[in-house]
Coordinates of C-alpha atoms and ligand atoms in Angstrom, one line a residue:
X451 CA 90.5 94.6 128.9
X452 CA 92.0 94.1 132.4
X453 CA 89.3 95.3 135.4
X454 CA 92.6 96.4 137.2
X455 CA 95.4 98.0 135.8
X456 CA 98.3 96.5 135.7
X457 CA 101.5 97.8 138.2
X458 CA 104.4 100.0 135.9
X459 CA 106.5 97.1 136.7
X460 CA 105.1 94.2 136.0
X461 CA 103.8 96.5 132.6
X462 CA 107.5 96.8 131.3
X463 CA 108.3 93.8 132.0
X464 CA 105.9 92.7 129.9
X465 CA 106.8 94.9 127.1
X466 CA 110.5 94.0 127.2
X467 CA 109.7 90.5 127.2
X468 CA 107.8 90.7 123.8
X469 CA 110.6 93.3 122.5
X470 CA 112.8 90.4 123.5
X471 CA 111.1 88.2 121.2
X472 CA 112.3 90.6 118.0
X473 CA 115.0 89.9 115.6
X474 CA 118.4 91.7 116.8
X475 CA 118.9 94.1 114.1
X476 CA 122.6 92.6 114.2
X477 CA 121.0 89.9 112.0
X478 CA 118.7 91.8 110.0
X479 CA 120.1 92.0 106.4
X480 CA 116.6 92.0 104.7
X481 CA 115.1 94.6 105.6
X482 CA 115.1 98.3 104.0
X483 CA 114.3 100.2 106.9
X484 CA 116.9 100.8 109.6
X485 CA 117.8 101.4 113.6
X486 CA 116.7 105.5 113.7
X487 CA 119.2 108.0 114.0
X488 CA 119.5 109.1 117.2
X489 CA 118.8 112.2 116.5
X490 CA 115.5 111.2 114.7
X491 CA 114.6 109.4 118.2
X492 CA 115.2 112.5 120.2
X493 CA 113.5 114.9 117.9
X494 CA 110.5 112.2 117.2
X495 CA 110.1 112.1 121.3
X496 CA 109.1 116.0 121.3
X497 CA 106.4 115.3 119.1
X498 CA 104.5 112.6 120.2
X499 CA 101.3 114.3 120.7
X500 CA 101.4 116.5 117.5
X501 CA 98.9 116.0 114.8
X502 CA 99.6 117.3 111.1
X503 CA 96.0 116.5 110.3
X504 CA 95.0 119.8 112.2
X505 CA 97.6 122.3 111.0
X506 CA 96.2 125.2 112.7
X507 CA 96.8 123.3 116.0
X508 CA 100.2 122.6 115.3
X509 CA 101.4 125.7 113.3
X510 CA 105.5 124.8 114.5
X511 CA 105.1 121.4 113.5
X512 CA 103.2 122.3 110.2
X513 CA 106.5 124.7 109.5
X514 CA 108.9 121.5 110.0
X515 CA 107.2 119.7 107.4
X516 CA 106.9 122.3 105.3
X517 CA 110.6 122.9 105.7
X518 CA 111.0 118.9 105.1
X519 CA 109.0 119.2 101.7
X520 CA 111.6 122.3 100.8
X521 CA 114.6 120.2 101.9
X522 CA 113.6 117.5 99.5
X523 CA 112.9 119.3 96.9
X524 CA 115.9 121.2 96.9
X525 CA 117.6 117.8 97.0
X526 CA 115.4 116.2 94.1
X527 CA 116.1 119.2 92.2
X528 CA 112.9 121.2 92.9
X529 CA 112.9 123.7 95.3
X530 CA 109.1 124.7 94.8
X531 CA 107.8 121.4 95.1
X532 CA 105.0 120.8 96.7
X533 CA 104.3 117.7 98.7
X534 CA 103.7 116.1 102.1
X535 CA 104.9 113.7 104.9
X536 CA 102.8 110.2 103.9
X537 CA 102.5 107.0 105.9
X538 CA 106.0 105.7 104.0
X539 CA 105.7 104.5 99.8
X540 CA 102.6 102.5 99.9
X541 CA 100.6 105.8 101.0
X542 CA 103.4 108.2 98.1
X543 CA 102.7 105.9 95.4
X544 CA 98.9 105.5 95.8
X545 CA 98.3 109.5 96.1
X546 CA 100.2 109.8 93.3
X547 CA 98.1 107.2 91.6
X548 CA 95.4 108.9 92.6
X549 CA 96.2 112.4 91.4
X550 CA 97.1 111.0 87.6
X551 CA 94.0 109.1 87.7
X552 CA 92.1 112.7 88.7
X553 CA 94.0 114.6 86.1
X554 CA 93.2 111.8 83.3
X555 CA 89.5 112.1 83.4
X556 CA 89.6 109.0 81.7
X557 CA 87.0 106.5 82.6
X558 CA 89.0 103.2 82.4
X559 CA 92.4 104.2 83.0
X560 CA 95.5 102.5 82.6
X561 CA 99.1 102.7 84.3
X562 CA 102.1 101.1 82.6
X563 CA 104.5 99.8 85.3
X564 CA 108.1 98.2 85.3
X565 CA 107.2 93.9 86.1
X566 CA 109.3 95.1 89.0
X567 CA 107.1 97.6 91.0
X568 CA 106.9 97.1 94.6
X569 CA 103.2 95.5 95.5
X570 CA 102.2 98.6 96.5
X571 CA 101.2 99.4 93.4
X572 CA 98.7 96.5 93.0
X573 CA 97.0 97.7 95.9
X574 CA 97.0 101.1 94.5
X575 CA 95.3 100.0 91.6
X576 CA 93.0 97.8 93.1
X577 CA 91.8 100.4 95.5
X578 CA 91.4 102.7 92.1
X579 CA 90.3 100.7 89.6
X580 CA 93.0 100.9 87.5
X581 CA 94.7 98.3 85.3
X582 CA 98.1 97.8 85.2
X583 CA 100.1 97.2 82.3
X584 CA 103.4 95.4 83.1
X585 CA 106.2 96.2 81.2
X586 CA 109.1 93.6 80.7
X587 CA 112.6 93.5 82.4
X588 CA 116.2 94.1 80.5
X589 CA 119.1 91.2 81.1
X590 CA 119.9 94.1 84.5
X591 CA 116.5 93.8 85.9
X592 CA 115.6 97.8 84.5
X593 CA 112.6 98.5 83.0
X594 CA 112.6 97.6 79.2
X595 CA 111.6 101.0 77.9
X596 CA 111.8 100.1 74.3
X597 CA 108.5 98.1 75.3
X598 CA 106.7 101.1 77.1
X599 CA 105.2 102.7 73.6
X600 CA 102.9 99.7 72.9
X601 CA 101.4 100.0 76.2
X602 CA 100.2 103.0 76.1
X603 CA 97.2 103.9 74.9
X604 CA 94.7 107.1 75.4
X605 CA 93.3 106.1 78.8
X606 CA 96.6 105.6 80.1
X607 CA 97.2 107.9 83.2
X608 CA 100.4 107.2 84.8
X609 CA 104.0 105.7 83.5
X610 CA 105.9 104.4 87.0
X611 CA 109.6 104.0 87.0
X612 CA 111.9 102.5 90.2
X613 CA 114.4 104.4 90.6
X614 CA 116.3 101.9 93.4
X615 CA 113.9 98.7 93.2
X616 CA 113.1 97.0 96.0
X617 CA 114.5 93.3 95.0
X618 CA 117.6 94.0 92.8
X619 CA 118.8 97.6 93.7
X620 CA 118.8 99.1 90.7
X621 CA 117.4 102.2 88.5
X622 CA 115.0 102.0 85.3
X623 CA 115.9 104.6 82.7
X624 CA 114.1 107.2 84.1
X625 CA 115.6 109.7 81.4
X626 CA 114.0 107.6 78.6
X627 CA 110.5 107.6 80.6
X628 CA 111.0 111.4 81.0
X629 CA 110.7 111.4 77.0
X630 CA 108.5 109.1 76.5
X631 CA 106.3 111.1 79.2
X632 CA 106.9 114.3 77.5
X633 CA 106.2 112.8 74.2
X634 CA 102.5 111.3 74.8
X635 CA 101.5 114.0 77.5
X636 CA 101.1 111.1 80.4
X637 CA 101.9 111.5 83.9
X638 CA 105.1 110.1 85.1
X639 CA 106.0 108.7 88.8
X640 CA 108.7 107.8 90.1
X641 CA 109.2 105.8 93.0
X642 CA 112.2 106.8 94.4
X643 CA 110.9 105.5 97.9
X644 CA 114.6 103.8 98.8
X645 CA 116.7 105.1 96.1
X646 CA 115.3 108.8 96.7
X647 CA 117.5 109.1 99.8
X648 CA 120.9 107.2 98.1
X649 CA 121.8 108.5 94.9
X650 CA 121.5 112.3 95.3
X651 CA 124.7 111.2 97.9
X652 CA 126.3 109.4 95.0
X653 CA 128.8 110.1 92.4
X654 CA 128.0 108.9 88.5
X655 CA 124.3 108.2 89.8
X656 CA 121.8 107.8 87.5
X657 CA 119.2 110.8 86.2
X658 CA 115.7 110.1 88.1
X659 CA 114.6 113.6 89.5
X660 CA 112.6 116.3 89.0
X661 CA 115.5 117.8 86.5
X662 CA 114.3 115.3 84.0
X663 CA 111.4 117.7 82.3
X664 CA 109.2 115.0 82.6
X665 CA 108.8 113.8 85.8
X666 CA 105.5 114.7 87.8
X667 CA 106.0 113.4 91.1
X668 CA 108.2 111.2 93.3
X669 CA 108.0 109.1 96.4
X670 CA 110.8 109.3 98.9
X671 CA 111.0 107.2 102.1
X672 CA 112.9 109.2 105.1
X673 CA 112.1 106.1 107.1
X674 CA 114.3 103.7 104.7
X675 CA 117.6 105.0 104.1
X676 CA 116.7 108.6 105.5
X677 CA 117.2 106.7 109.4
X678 CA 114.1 108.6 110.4
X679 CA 111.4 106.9 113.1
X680 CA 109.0 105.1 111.1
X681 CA 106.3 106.1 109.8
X682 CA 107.9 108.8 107.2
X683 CA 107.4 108.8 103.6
X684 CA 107.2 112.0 101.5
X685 CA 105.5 112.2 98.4
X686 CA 106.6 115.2 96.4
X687 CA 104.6 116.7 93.1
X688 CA 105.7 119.5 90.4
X689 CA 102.6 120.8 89.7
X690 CA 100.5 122.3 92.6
X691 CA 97.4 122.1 90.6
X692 CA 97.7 118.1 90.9
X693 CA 97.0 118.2 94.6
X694 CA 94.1 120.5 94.4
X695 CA 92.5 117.4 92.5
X696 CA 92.3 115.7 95.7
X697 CA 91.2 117.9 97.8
X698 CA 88.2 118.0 100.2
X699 CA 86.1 120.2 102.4
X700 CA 87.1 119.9 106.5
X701 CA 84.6 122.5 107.2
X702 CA 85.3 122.3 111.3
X703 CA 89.3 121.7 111.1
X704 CA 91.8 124.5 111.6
X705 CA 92.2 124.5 107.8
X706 CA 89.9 124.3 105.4
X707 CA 90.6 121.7 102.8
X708 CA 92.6 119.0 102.9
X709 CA 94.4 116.3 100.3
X710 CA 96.0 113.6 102.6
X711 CA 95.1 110.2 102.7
X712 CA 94.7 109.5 105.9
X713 CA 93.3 112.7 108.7
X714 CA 95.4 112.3 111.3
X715 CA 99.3 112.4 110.8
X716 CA 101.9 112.2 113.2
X717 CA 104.4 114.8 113.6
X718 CA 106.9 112.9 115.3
X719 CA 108.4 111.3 112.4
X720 CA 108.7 114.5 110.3
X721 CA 110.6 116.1 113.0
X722 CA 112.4 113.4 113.1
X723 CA 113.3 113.0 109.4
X724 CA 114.2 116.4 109.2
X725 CA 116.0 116.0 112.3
X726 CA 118.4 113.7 110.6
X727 CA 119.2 115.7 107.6
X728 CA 119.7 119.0 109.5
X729 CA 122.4 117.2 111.7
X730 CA 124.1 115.3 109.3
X731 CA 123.6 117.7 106.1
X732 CA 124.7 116.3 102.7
X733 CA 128.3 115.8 103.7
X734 CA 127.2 113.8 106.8
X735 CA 124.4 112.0 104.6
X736 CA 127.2 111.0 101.7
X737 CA 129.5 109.6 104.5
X738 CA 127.1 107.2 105.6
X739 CA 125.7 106.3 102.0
X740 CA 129.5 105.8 101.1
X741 CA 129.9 103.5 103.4
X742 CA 126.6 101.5 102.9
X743 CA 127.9 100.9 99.4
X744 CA 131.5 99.9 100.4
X745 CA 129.5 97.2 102.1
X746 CA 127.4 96.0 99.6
X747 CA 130.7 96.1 97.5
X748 CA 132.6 94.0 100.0
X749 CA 129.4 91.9 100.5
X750 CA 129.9 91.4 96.6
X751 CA 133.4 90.3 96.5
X752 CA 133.3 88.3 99.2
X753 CA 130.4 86.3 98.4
X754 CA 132.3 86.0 94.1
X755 CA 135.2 84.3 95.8
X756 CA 133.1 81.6 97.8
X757 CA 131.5 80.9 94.0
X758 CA 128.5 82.2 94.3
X759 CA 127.7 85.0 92.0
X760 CA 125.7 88.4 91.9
X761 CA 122.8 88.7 90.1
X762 CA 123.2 91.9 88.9
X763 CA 125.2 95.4 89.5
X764 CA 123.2 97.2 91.9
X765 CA 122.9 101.0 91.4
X766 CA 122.6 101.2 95.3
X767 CA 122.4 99.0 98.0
X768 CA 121.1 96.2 97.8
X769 CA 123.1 92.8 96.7
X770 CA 121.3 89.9 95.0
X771 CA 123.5 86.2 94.7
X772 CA 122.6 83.2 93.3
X773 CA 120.6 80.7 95.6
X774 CA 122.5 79.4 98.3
X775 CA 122.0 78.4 101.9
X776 CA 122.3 80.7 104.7
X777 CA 122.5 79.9 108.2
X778 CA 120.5 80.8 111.4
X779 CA 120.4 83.3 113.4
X780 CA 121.1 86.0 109.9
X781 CA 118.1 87.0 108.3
X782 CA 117.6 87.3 104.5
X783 CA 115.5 87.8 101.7
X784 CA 114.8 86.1 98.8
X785 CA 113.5 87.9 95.2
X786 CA 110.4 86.4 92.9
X787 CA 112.6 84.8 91.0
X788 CA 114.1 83.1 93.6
X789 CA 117.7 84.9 94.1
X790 CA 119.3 85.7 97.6
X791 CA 118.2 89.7 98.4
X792 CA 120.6 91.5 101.3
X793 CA 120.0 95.2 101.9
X794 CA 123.3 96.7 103.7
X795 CA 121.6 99.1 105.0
X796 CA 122.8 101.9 108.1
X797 CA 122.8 99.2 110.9
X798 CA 125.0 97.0 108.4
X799 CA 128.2 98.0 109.2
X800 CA 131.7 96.3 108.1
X801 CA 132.0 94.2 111.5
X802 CA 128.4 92.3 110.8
X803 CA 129.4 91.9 107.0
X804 CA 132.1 90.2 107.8
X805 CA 130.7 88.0 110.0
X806 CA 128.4 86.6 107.6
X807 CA 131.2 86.0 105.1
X808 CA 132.6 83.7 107.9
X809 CA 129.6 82.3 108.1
X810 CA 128.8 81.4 104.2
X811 CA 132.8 80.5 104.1
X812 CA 132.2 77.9 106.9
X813 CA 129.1 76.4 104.8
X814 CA 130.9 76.6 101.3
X815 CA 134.3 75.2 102.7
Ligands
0PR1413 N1 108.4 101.4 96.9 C1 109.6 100.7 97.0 C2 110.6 100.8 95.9 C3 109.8 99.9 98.1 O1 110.9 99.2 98.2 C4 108.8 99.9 99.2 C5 108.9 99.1 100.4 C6 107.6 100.7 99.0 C7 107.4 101.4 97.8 C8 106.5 100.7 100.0 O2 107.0 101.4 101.1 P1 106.3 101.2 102.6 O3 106.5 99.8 103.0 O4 107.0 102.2 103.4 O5 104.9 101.6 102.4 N2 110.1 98.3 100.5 C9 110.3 97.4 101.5 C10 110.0 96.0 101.1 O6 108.8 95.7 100.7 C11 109.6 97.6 102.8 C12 110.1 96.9 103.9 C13 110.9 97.5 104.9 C14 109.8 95.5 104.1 C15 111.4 96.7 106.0 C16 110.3 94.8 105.1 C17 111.1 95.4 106.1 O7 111.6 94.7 107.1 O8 110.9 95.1 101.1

């Protein structure tokens, strides 16, 4: 550290120059968080200093993320749910890990996964010992559930389905899990960490909520498509028993027991995610999924009549092509198996879609 403080100037300056140094988000197609809503930055600023870790503290901010749990709920078709505000998916997805595990009792559990989980699920199961069981991909990229039964075995604890994976946009058949779930009494997730906050806003989507009977609990990421401050992720559970499984004594808190992962939370984001859904409501929240779809759509077309082909239908969006070459400044992504990746997310619009068509035209003329 610095003997002498630095001058306020000479500070920001300092700050803005290293801000300088990110990537504009007019170039970022790869990413699947976004530029916050204002609203979410406004509302986030009024919280800076709360802390959801100490409730009793902070009973208006507890309320707001209580009233964010309800909102979601109601949304994923579960008003009662219970649930809180996490760190974003990695933090949803291993608490719920975590809970099936607990519920299980087994003593070498087991969790069948889709081959295309998000890697927070290895970490999950390295931090709890559990094995994963990887269950082979359809022509579409879903989850081959016809292959799920084999896997399973008594010490399985957990089934995970994607609904909205992170490399090819699209939904496993949750509805088929739910059954299968049902059927052998296992715990099912479902990490709905991007799509949880796009296809309630769709037409025709595909089942994946809490009213398919089976489905224990769902991670859903305010701070992807929800345009909240980062970090917000909510993790959201049916049965209230399954959080009790995790809980722990605080004996000098403002609350007794607790069943977070980490102590301290920030309320900044939660006001913030709720911020953005109060204000915009569903209609305002279909408008803006509407037309992050039209611009994968376009993104589709557009890229089918240089030659180069998607990979797959996406069920939200995110648009996968064949390999090609992009230029500098945009930046992409590229999937395991090797496939262009673009997420038209929020800050996405038409005007920056069209530019890279220009772009890949120039190349591919
Ligand atoms: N589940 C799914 C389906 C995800 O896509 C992600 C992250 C997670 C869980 C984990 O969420 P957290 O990262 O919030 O813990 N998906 C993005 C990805 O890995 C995260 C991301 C966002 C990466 C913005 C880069 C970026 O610039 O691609």
């Amino acid at each position: 550290m610095r003997e002498k403080g630095r001058s306020i100037d000479d500070l920001f300056s300092f700050l803005s120059a290293k801000r300088q140094e990110d990537v504009s988000h007019e170039y970022i197609l790869s990413s699947m968080c976004t530029i916050p809503h204002p609203v979410a930055s406004r509302a986030h600023s009024l919280f800076l200093e709360t802390n959801l870790g100490d409730p009793g503290l902070f009973p208006g901010t507890a309320s707001l993320e209580s009233l964010l749990i309800e909102r979601l709920g109601t949304l994923l078709s579960l008003p009662a749910a219970y649930g809180y505000a996490t760190s974003g998916g990695t933090e949803s997805n291993i608490q719920a890990l975590r809970i099936a595990k607990r519920l299980s009792g087994s003593r070498t559990p087991n969790v069948v996964v889709p081959r295309s989980v998000h890697f927070s699920f290895q970490k999950a199961c390295d931090i709890l010992d559990l094995e994963m069981r990887t269950v082979p991909l359809d022509r579409e990229f879903r989850m081959d559930t016809d292959r799920v039964p084999e896997l399973i075995d008594r010490n399985t604890c957990a089934l995970v389905g994607v609904a909205g994976t992170t490399e090819y946009g699209v939904v496993d058949p949750i509805r088929e899990l739910s059954s299968i779930a049902a059927d052998f009494g296992i715990f099912l997730h479902v990490d709905a960490a991007f799509g949880g906050m796009v296809l309630p806003f769709l037409d025709d989507a595909p089942p994946f909520d809490f009213s398919l009977p089976g489905v224990s609990s769902i991670a859903v990421d305010p701070h992807k498509m929800g345009m909240s401050t980062i970090p917000a992720g909510v993790l959201l559970i049916r049965e209230k028993d399954a959080f009790s499984s995790l809980a722990v004594d605080t004996p000098y808190l403002s609350v007794r027991q607790e069943f977070t992962l980490s102590g301290t939370r920030p309320g900044g984001p939660v006001a913030g995610a709720l911020a953005v859904l109060e204000y915009l409501g569903k209609e305002g929240m279909r408008d803006i999924v509407a037309g992050c779809m039209k611009n994968t759509w376009r993104l589709i077309d557009g890229m089918e009549a240089f030659g180069i082909p998607r990979i797959v239908t996406p069920d939200v969006n995110v648009a996968t092509f064949a390999k090609t070459n992009v230029p500098a400044p945009w930046r992409v992504s590229w999937t395991r198996e090797g496939h262009l990746r673009i997420v038209c997310m929020p800050h996405v619009h038409a005007g920056i879609i069209e530019s890279f068509l220009k772009d890949i035209g120039d190349i591919h003329a």
